[in-house]
Coordinates of C-alpha atoms in Angstrom, one line a residue:
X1 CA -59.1 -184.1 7.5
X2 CA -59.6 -180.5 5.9
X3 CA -60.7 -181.6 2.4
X4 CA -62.7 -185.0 3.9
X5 CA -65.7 -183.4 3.9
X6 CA -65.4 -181.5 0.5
X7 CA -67.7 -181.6 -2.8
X8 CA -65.2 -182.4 -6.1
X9 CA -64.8 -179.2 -8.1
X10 CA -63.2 -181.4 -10.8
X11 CA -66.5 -182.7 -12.5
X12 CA -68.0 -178.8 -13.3
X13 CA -65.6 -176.0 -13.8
X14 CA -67.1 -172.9 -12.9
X15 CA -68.2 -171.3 -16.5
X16 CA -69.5 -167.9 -15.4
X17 CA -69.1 -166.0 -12.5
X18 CA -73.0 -166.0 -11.5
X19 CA -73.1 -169.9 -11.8
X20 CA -71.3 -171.7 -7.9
X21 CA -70.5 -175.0 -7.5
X22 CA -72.8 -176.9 -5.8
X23 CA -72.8 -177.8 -2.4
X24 CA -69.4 -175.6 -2.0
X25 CA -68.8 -175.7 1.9
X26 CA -68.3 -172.8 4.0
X27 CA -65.0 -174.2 4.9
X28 CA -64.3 -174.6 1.6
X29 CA -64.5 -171.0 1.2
X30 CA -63.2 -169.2 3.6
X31 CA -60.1 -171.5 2.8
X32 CA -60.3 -170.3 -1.2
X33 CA -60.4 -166.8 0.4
X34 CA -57.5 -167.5 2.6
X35 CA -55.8 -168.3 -0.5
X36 CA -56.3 -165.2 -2.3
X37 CA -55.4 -162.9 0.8
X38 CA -51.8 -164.8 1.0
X39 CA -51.4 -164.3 -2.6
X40 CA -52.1 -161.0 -3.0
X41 CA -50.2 -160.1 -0.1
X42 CA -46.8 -160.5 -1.6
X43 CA -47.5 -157.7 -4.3
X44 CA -49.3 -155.4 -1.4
X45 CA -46.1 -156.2 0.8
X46 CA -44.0 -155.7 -2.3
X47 CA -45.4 -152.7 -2.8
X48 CA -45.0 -150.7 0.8
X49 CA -42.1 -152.3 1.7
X50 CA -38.8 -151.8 -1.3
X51 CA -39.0 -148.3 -0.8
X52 CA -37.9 -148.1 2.3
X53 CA -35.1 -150.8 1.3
X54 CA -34.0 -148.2 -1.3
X55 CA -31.2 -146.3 0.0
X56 CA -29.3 -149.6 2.0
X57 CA -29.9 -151.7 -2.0
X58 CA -28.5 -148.2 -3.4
X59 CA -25.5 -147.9 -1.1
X60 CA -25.4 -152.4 -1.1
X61 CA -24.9 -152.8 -4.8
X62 CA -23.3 -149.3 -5.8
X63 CA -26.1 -148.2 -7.9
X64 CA -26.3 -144.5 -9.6
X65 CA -30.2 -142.6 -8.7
X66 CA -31.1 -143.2 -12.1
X67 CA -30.3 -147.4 -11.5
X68 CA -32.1 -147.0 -8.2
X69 CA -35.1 -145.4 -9.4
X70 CA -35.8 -148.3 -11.8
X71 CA -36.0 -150.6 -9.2
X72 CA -39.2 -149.7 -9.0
X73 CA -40.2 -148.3 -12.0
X74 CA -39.4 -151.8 -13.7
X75 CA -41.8 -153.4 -11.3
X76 CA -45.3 -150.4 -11.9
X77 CA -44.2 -151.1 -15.8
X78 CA -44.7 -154.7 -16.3
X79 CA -47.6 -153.9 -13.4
X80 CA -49.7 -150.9 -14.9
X81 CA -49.3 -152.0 -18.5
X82 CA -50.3 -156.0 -17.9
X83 CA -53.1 -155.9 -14.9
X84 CA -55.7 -155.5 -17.6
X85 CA -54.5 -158.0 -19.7
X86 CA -54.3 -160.6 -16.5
X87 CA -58.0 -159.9 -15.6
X88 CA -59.1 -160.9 -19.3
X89 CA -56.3 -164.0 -19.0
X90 CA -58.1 -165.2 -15.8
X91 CA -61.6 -165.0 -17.6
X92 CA -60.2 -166.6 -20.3
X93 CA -58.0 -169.6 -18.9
X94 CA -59.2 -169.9 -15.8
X95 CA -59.0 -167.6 -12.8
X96 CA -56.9 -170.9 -10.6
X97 CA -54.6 -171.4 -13.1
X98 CA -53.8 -167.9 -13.9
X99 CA -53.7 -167.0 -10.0
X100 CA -51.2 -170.2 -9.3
X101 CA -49.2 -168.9 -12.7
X102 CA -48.9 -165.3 -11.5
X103 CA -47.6 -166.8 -7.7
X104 CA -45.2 -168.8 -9.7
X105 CA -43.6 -165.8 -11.2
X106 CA -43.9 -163.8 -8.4
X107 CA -42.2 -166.3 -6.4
X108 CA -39.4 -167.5 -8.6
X109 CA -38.5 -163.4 -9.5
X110 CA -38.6 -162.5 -5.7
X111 CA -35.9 -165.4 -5.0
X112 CA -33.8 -163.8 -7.8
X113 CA -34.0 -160.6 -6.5
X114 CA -33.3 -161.9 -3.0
X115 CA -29.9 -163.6 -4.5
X116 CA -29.3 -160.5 -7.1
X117 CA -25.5 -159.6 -7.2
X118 CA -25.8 -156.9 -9.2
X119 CA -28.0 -154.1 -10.0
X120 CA -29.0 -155.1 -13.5
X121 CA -30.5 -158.6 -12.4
X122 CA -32.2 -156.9 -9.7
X123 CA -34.4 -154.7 -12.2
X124 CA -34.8 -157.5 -14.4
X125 CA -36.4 -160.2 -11.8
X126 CA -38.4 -157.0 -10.4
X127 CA -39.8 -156.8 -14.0
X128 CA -40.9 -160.2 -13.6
X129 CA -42.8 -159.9 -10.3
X130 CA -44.1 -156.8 -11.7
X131 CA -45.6 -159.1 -14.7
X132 CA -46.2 -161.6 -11.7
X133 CA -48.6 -159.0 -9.7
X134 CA -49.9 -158.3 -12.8
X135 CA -51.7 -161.8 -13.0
X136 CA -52.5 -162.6 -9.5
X137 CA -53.8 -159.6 -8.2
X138 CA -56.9 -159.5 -10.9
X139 CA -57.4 -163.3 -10.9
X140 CA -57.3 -163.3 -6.8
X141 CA -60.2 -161.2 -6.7
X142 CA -62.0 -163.2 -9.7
X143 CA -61.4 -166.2 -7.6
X144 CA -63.5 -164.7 -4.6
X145 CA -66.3 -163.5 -7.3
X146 CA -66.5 -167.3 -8.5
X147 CA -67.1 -168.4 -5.3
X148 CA -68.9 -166.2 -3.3
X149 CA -72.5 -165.6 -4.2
X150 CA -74.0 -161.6 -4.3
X151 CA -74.9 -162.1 -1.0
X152 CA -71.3 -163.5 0.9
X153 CA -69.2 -161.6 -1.9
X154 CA -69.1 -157.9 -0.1
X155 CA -67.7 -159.5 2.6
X156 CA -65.2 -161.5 1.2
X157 CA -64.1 -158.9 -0.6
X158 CA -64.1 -156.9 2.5
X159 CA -61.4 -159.1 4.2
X160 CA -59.1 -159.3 1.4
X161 CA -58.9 -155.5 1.1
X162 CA -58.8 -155.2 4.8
X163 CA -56.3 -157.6 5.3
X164 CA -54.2 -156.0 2.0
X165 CA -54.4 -153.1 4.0
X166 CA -52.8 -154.7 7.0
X167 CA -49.9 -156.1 4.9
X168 CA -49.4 -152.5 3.4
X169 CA -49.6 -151.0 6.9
X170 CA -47.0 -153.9 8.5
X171 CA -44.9 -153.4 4.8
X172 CA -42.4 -151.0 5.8
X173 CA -42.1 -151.8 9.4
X174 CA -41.1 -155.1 9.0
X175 CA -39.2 -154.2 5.5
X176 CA -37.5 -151.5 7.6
X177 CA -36.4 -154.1 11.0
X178 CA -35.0 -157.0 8.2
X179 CA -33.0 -154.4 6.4
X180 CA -31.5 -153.0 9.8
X181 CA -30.7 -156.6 11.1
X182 CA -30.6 -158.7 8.6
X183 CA -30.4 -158.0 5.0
X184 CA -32.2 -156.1 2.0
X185 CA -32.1 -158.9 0.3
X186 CA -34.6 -161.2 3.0
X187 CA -37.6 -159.1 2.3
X188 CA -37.6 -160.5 -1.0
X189 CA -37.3 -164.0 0.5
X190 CA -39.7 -163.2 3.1
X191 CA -42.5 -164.1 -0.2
X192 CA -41.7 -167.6 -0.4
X193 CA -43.6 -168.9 2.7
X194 CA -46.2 -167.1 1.7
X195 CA -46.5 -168.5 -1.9
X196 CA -46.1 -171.9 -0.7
X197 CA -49.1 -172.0 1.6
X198 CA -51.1 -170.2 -0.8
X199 CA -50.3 -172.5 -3.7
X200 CA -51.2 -175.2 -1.1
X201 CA -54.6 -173.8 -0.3
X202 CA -55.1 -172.5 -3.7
X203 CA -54.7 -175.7 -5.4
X204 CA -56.3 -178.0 -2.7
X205 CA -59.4 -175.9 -2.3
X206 CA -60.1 -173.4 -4.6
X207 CA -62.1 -174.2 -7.2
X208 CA -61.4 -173.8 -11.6
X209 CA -63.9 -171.2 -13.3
X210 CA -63.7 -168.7 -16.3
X211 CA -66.2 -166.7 -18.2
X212 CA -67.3 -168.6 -21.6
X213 CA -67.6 -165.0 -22.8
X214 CA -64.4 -163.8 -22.4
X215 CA -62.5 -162.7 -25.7
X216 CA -59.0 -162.9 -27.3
X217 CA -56.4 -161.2 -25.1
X218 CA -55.2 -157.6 -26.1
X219 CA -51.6 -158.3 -26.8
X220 CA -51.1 -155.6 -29.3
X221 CA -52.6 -153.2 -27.5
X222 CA -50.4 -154.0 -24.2
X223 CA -47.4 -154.3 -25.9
X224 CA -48.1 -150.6 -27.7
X225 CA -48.6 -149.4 -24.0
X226 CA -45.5 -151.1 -22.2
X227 CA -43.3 -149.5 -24.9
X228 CA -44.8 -146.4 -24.8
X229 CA -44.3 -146.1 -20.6
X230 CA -40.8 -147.5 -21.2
X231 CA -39.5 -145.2 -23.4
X232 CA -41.4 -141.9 -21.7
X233 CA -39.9 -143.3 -18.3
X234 CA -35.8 -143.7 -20.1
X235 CA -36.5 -140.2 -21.2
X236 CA -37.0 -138.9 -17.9
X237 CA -34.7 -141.3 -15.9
X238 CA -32.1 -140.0 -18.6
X239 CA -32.1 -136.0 -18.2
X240 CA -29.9 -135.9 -15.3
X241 CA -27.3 -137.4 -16.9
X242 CA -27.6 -136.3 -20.5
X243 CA -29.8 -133.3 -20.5
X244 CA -32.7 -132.2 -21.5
X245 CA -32.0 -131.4 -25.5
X246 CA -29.5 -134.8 -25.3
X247 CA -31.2 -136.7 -28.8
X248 CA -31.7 -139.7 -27.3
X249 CA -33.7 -138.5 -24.3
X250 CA -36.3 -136.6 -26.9
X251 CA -36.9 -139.3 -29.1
X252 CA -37.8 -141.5 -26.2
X253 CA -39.7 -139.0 -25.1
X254 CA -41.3 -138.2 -28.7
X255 CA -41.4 -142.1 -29.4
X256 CA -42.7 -142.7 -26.1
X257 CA -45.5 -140.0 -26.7
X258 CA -46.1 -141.4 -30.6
X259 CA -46.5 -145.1 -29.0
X260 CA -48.7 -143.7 -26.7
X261 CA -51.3 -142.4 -29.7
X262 CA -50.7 -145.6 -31.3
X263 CA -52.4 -147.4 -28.6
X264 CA -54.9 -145.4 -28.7
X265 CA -55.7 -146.3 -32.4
X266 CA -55.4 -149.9 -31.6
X267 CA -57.5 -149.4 -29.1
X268 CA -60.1 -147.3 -31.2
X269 CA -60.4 -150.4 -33.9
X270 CA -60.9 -153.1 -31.3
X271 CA -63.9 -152.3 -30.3
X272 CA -64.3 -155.9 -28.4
X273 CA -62.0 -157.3 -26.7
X274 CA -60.0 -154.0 -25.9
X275 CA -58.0 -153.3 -22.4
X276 CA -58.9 -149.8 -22.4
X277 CA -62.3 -149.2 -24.3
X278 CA -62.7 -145.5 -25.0
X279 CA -65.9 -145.5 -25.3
X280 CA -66.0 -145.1 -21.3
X281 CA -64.8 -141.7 -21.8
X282 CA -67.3 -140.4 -23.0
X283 CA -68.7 -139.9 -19.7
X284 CA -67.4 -136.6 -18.1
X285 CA -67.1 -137.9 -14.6
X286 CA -64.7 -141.2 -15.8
X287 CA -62.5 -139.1 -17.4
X288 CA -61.9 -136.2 -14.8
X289 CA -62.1 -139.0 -11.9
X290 CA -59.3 -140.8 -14.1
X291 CA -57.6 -137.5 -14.6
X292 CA -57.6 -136.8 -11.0
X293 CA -56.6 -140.0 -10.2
X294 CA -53.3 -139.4 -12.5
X295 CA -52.4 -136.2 -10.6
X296 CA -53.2 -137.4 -7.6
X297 CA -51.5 -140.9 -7.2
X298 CA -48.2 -139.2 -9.0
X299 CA -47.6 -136.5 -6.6
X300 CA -48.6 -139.7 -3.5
X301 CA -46.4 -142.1 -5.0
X302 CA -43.0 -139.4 -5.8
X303 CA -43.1 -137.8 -1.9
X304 CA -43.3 -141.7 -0.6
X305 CA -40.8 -142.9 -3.0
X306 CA -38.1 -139.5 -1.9
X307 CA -39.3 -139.2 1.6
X308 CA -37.8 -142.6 2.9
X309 CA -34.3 -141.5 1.1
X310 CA -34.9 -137.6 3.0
X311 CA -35.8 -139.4 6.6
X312 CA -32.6 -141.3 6.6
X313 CA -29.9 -139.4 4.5
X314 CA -30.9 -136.1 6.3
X315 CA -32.8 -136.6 9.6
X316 CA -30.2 -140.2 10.2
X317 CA -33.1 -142.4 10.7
X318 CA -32.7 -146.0 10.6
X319 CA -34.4 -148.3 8.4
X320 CA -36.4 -149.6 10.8
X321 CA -37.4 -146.1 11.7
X322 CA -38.1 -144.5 8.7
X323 CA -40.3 -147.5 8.5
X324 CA -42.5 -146.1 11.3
X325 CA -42.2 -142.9 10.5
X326 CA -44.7 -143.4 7.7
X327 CA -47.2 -146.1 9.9
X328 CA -49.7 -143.6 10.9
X329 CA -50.5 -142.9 6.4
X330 CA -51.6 -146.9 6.5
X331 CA -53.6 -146.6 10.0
X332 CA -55.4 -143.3 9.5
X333 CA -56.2 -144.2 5.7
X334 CA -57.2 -148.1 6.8
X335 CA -59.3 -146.8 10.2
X336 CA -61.1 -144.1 8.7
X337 CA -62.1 -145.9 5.0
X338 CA -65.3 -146.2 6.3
X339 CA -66.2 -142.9 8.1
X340 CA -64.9 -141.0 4.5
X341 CA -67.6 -143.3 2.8
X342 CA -70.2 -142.4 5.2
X343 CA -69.6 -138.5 4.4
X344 CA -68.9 -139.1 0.4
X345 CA -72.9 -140.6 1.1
X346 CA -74.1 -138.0 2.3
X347 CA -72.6 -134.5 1.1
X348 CA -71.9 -136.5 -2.5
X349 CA -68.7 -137.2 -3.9
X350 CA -68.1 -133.5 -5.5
X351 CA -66.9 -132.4 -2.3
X352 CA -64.9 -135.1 -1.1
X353 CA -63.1 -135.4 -4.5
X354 CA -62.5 -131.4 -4.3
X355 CA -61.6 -131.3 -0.8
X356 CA -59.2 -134.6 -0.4
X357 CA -56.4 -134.1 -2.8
X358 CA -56.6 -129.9 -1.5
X359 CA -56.5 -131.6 1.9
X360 CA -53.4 -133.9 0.4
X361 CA -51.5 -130.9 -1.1
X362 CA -51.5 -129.2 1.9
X363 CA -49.9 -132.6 4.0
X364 CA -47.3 -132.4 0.8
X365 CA -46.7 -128.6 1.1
X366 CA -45.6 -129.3 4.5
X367 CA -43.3 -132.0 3.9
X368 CA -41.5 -129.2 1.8
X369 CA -41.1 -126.8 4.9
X370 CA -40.8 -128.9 7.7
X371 CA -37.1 -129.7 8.6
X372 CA -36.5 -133.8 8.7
X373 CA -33.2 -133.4 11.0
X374 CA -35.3 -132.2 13.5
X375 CA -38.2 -133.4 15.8
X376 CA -40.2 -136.1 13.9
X377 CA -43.8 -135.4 16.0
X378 CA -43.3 -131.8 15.4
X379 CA -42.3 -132.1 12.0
X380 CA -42.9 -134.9 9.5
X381 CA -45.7 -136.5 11.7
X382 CA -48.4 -134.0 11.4
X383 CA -47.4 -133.6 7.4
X384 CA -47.6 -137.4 6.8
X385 CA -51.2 -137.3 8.9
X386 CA -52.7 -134.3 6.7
X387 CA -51.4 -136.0 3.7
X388 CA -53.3 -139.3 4.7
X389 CA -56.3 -137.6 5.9
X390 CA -56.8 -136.5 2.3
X391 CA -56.0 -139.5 0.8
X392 CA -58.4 -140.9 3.3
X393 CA -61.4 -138.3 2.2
X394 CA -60.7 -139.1 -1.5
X395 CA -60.5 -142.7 -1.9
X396 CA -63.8 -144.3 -1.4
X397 CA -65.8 -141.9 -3.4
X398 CA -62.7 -142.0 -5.9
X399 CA -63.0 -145.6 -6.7
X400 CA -66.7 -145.8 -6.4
X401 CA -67.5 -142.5 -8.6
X402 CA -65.3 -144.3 -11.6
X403 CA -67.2 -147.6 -11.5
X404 CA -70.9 -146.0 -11.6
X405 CA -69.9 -143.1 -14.3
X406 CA -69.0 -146.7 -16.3
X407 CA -72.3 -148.2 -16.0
X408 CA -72.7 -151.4 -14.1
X409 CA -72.0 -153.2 -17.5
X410 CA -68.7 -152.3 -17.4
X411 CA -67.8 -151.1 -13.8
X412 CA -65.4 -154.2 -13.6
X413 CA -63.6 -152.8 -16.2
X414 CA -63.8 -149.5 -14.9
X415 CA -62.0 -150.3 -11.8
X416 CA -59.4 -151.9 -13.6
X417 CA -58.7 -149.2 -15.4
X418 CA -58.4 -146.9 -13.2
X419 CA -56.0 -149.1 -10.6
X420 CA -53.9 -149.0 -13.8
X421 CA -53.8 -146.0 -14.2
X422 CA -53.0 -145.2 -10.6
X423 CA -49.8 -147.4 -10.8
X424 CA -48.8 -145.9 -14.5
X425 CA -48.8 -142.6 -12.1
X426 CA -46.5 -144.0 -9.5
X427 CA -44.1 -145.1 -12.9
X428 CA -44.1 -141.7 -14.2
X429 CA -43.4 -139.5 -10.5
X430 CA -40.4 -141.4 -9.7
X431 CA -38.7 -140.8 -12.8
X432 CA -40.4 -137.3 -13.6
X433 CA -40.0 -136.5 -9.8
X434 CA -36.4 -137.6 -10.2
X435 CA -35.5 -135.5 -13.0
X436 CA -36.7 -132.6 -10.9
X437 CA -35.0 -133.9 -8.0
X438 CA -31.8 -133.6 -10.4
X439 CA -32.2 -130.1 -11.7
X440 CA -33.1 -128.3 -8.6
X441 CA -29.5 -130.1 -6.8
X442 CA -27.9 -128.6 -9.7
X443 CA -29.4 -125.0 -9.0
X444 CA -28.8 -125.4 -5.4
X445 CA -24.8 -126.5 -6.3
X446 CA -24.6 -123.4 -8.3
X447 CA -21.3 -123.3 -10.6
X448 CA -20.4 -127.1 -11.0
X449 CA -20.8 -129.0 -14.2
X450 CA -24.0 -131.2 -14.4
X451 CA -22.1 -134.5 -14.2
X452 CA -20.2 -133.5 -11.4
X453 CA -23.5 -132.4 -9.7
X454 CA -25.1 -135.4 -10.5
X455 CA -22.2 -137.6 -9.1
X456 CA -22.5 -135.8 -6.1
X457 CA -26.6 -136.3 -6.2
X458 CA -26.0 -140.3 -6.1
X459 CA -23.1 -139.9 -3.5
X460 CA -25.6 -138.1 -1.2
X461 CA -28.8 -140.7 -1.9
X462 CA -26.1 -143.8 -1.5
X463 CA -25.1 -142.7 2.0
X464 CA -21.4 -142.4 0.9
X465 CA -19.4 -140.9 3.9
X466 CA -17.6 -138.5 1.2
X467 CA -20.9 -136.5 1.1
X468 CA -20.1 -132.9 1.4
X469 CA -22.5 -130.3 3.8
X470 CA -23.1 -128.4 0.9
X471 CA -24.1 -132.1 -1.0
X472 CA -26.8 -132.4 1.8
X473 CA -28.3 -128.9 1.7
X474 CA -28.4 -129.3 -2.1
X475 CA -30.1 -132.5 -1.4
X476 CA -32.6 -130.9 1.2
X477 CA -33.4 -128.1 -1.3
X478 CA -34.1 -130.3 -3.9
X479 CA -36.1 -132.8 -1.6
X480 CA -38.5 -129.5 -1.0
X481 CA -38.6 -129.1 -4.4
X482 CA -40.1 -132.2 -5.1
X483 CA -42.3 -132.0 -2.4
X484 CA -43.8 -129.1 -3.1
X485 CA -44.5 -129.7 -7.3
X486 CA -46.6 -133.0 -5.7
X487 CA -48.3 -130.8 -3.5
X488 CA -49.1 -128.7 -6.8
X489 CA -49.9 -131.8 -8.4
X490 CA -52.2 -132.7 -5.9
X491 CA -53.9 -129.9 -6.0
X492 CA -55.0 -129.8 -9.3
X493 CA -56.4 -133.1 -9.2
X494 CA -58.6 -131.1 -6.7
X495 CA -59.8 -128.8 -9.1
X496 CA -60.8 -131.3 -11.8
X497 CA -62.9 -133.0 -8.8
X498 CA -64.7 -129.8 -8.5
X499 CA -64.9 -128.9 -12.2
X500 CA -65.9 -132.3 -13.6
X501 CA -68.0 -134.6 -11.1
X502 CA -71.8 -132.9 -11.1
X503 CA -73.3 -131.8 -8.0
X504 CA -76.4 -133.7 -8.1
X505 CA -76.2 -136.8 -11.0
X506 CA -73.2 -139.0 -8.9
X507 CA -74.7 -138.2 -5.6
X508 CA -74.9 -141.6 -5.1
X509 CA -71.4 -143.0 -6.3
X510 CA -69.7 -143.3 -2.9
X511 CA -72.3 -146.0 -2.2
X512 CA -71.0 -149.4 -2.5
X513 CA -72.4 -151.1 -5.4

């Protein structure tokens, strides 16, 4: 009875995104957007929710830190260096298609890590659903901008961001609960119910569009980046095992860093058509909100990807606790969005952009002093609330500021860009984070070889019973380490706020456009 009352979409395909099928119900709609919102909730669930997994897949599957950390990084890889190229692929083929392909992946890589039996096949299918997110993400939100006109598409948007916030809030919770009673494995299978009713929807409501404009996918230019981030990540991932002056870590690093430039170049030549124009940087307040935006998501996504392993290896928290433990970031940062926006309006994003990530550092210097053995609400709580009241402060003007320093002609682009380059800085801290993590154990296990302190460094993160006291107050040294170089981080993403967003000219950027 749902579709009896529904206009075709099958006799005109939706050729630009200011052009709507006619006579489009409202039903018809709010079904498309339910579509999107179940889509894009596996990657926003997928996203809060394997960190807290971590240290039970770790201990599960008898993986080494190094193994562990690429869990994730395998997934912000395939993520950060594709989600540009599957916004152009849904312009190009057809936002639909390319949202049903990307729910496919997503969906046939979270079964396989669901029935992994090794470590290896884990970070291989969480390549995939990284590639997977990579395509539904953009096309779910050029879905919503095909079918809602100027006037409903705010809102629409509105509810698929609140509603990814929900997700992200519910992420670990629920991640934590499934790992405690039943499995790692079933929060991974958890997005197959999800992917079956939003291919339903998605496939019996939403209709087909794409942008006659669009241009030739960037392949050469993705591929240069991928490469790049995979070899700089190895290099990382590698010094605690083989040292800093090992050859193989510096020429990833080197050949990492030499890809990098050569992306740059390709991206110089295509002047149409590329991921990553560079002629957006050319505008002082995109490049220092970008650079911000690097230091700032780095040092976020390193203290939430070590913090779960510190809450339960040190403080003896379950999963399903640790979980909690970090439920008031996602309530402060999703209750108080709006009231940040309202002050970026009216005091101009400078200050917010100065103030948030100073605001952040401090919640992150904290989490390096306070003791996570002892009382959570007088320890980590107020930390992880300072650290998401700064996040809270710096967001909305963040993302707003980068899309009107663009230009309206390209704030699309802008934003994609930018959400790249926030998840390229969640690739980079684990594995830069983890190096330092490594080296400061090390120091704190003063006169044992490296590979014996590193042994001991997995035995303490994997939860194995043979970990020595000392092991753990190497490991809670180190964990303050890290801690506090995010907090540094963090605080000079601060300082470019200040330095490079003008007083007067952006005034106006924490508006919604």
């Amino acid at each position: 009875m749902l579709g009896a009352t529904m206009p075709p979409c099958d006799a005109g395909v939706i050729r630009a995104t200011p052009t709507f099928p006619a006579g489009l119900s409202q039903q018809r709609k709010r079904l498309t957007l339910a579509a999107t919102i179940l889509g894009s909730s596996m990657a926003f669930i997928d996203g809060s929710v394997v960190n807290i997994a971590l240290p039970a897949i770790q201990q599960a599957l008898r993986a080494d830190a190094v193994m562990t950390q690429w869990i994730v990084n395998a997934y912000l890889l395939l993520l950060g260096a594709l989600v540009l190229v599957g916004g152009a692929a849904a312009d190009l083929y057809g936002r639909r298609r390319i949202f049903l392909i990307g729910i496919a992946l997503f969906t046939i890589s979270s079964i396989g890590c669901g029935l992994a039996p090794n470590i290896t096949l884990l970070i291989v299918c969480r390549a995939v659903q990284g590639i997977g997110a990579a395509v539904l993400t953009p096309a779910s939100l050029a879905m919503l901008g095909a079918t809602f006109d100027e006037q409903e598409r705010s809102k629409a948007i509105g509810l698929w961001a609140g509603f990814g916030a929900l997700t992200s809030a519910a992420g670990p919770v629920l991640g934590g609960w499934l790992v405690d009673h039943v499995s790692w494995r079933a929060i991974f299978l958890l997005n197959v119910p999800l992917a079956v009713i939003a291919t339903g929807l998605a496939t019996a409501f939403a209709c087909e569009s794409r942008d006659p404009q669009a241009r030739a996918l960037d392949w050469r230019g993705a591929t240069a980046i991928a490469v790049s981030l995979s070899s700089i990540t190895w290099g990382f991932g590698a010094i605690p095992k083989f040292g800093f002056r090992d050859v193989y870590v510096l020429g990833a690093l080197g050949g990492g860093t030499a890809l990098f430039f050569v992306f740059v170049a390709i991206e110089a030549r295509a002047r149409a058509g590329a991921m990553m124009p560079l002629s957006l940087y050319r505008s002082r307040e995109f490049s220092g909100t970008n650079a911000l935006t690097l230091l700032l998501y780095f040092a976020l996504s390193g203290a939430l990807y070590f913090l779960p392993f510190g809450l339960i290896r040190l403080g003896g928290y379950s999963a399903t606790q640790a979980g909690a433990a970090l439920l008031p970031f996602a309530l402060i940062m999703g209750s108080s969005a709006s009231l940040a926006g309202g002050l970026a309006d009216r005091f101009g994003p400078r200050l917010s952009l100065t103030m948030g990530p100073i605001i952040a550092a401090c919640g992150l210097a904290l989490l390096g002093l306070v003791d996570l053995a002892g009382s959570y609400w007088a320890g980590a709580f107020p930390a992880i609330c300072i650290l998401a009241l700064g996040m809270t402060v710096t967001v909305p003007p963040l993302t707003s500021t980068v899309m009107t320093s663009a230009g309206d002609a390209h704030a699309g682009v802008a934003s994609g860009v930018n959400n790249a380059v926030a998840r390229v800085a969640g690739l980079l801290a684990v594995a830069a984070l983890g190096a330092v993590l490594s080296a400061s154990f090390s120091n704190h296990l003063s006169g044992i070889p490296p590979a014996q302190a590193n042994d001991a460094l997995n035995a303490v993160m994997a939860g194995h019973v043979s970990s020595s006291k000392d092991g753990l107050a190497a490991f809670d040294g180190a964990l303050r380490t890290v801690m506090w170089t995010a907090s540094i981080c963090a605080g000079l993403g601060g300082c470019i706020g200040w330095i490079s967003i003008r007083r007067t000219d952006v005034a106006r950027s924490s508006r919604p456009l």
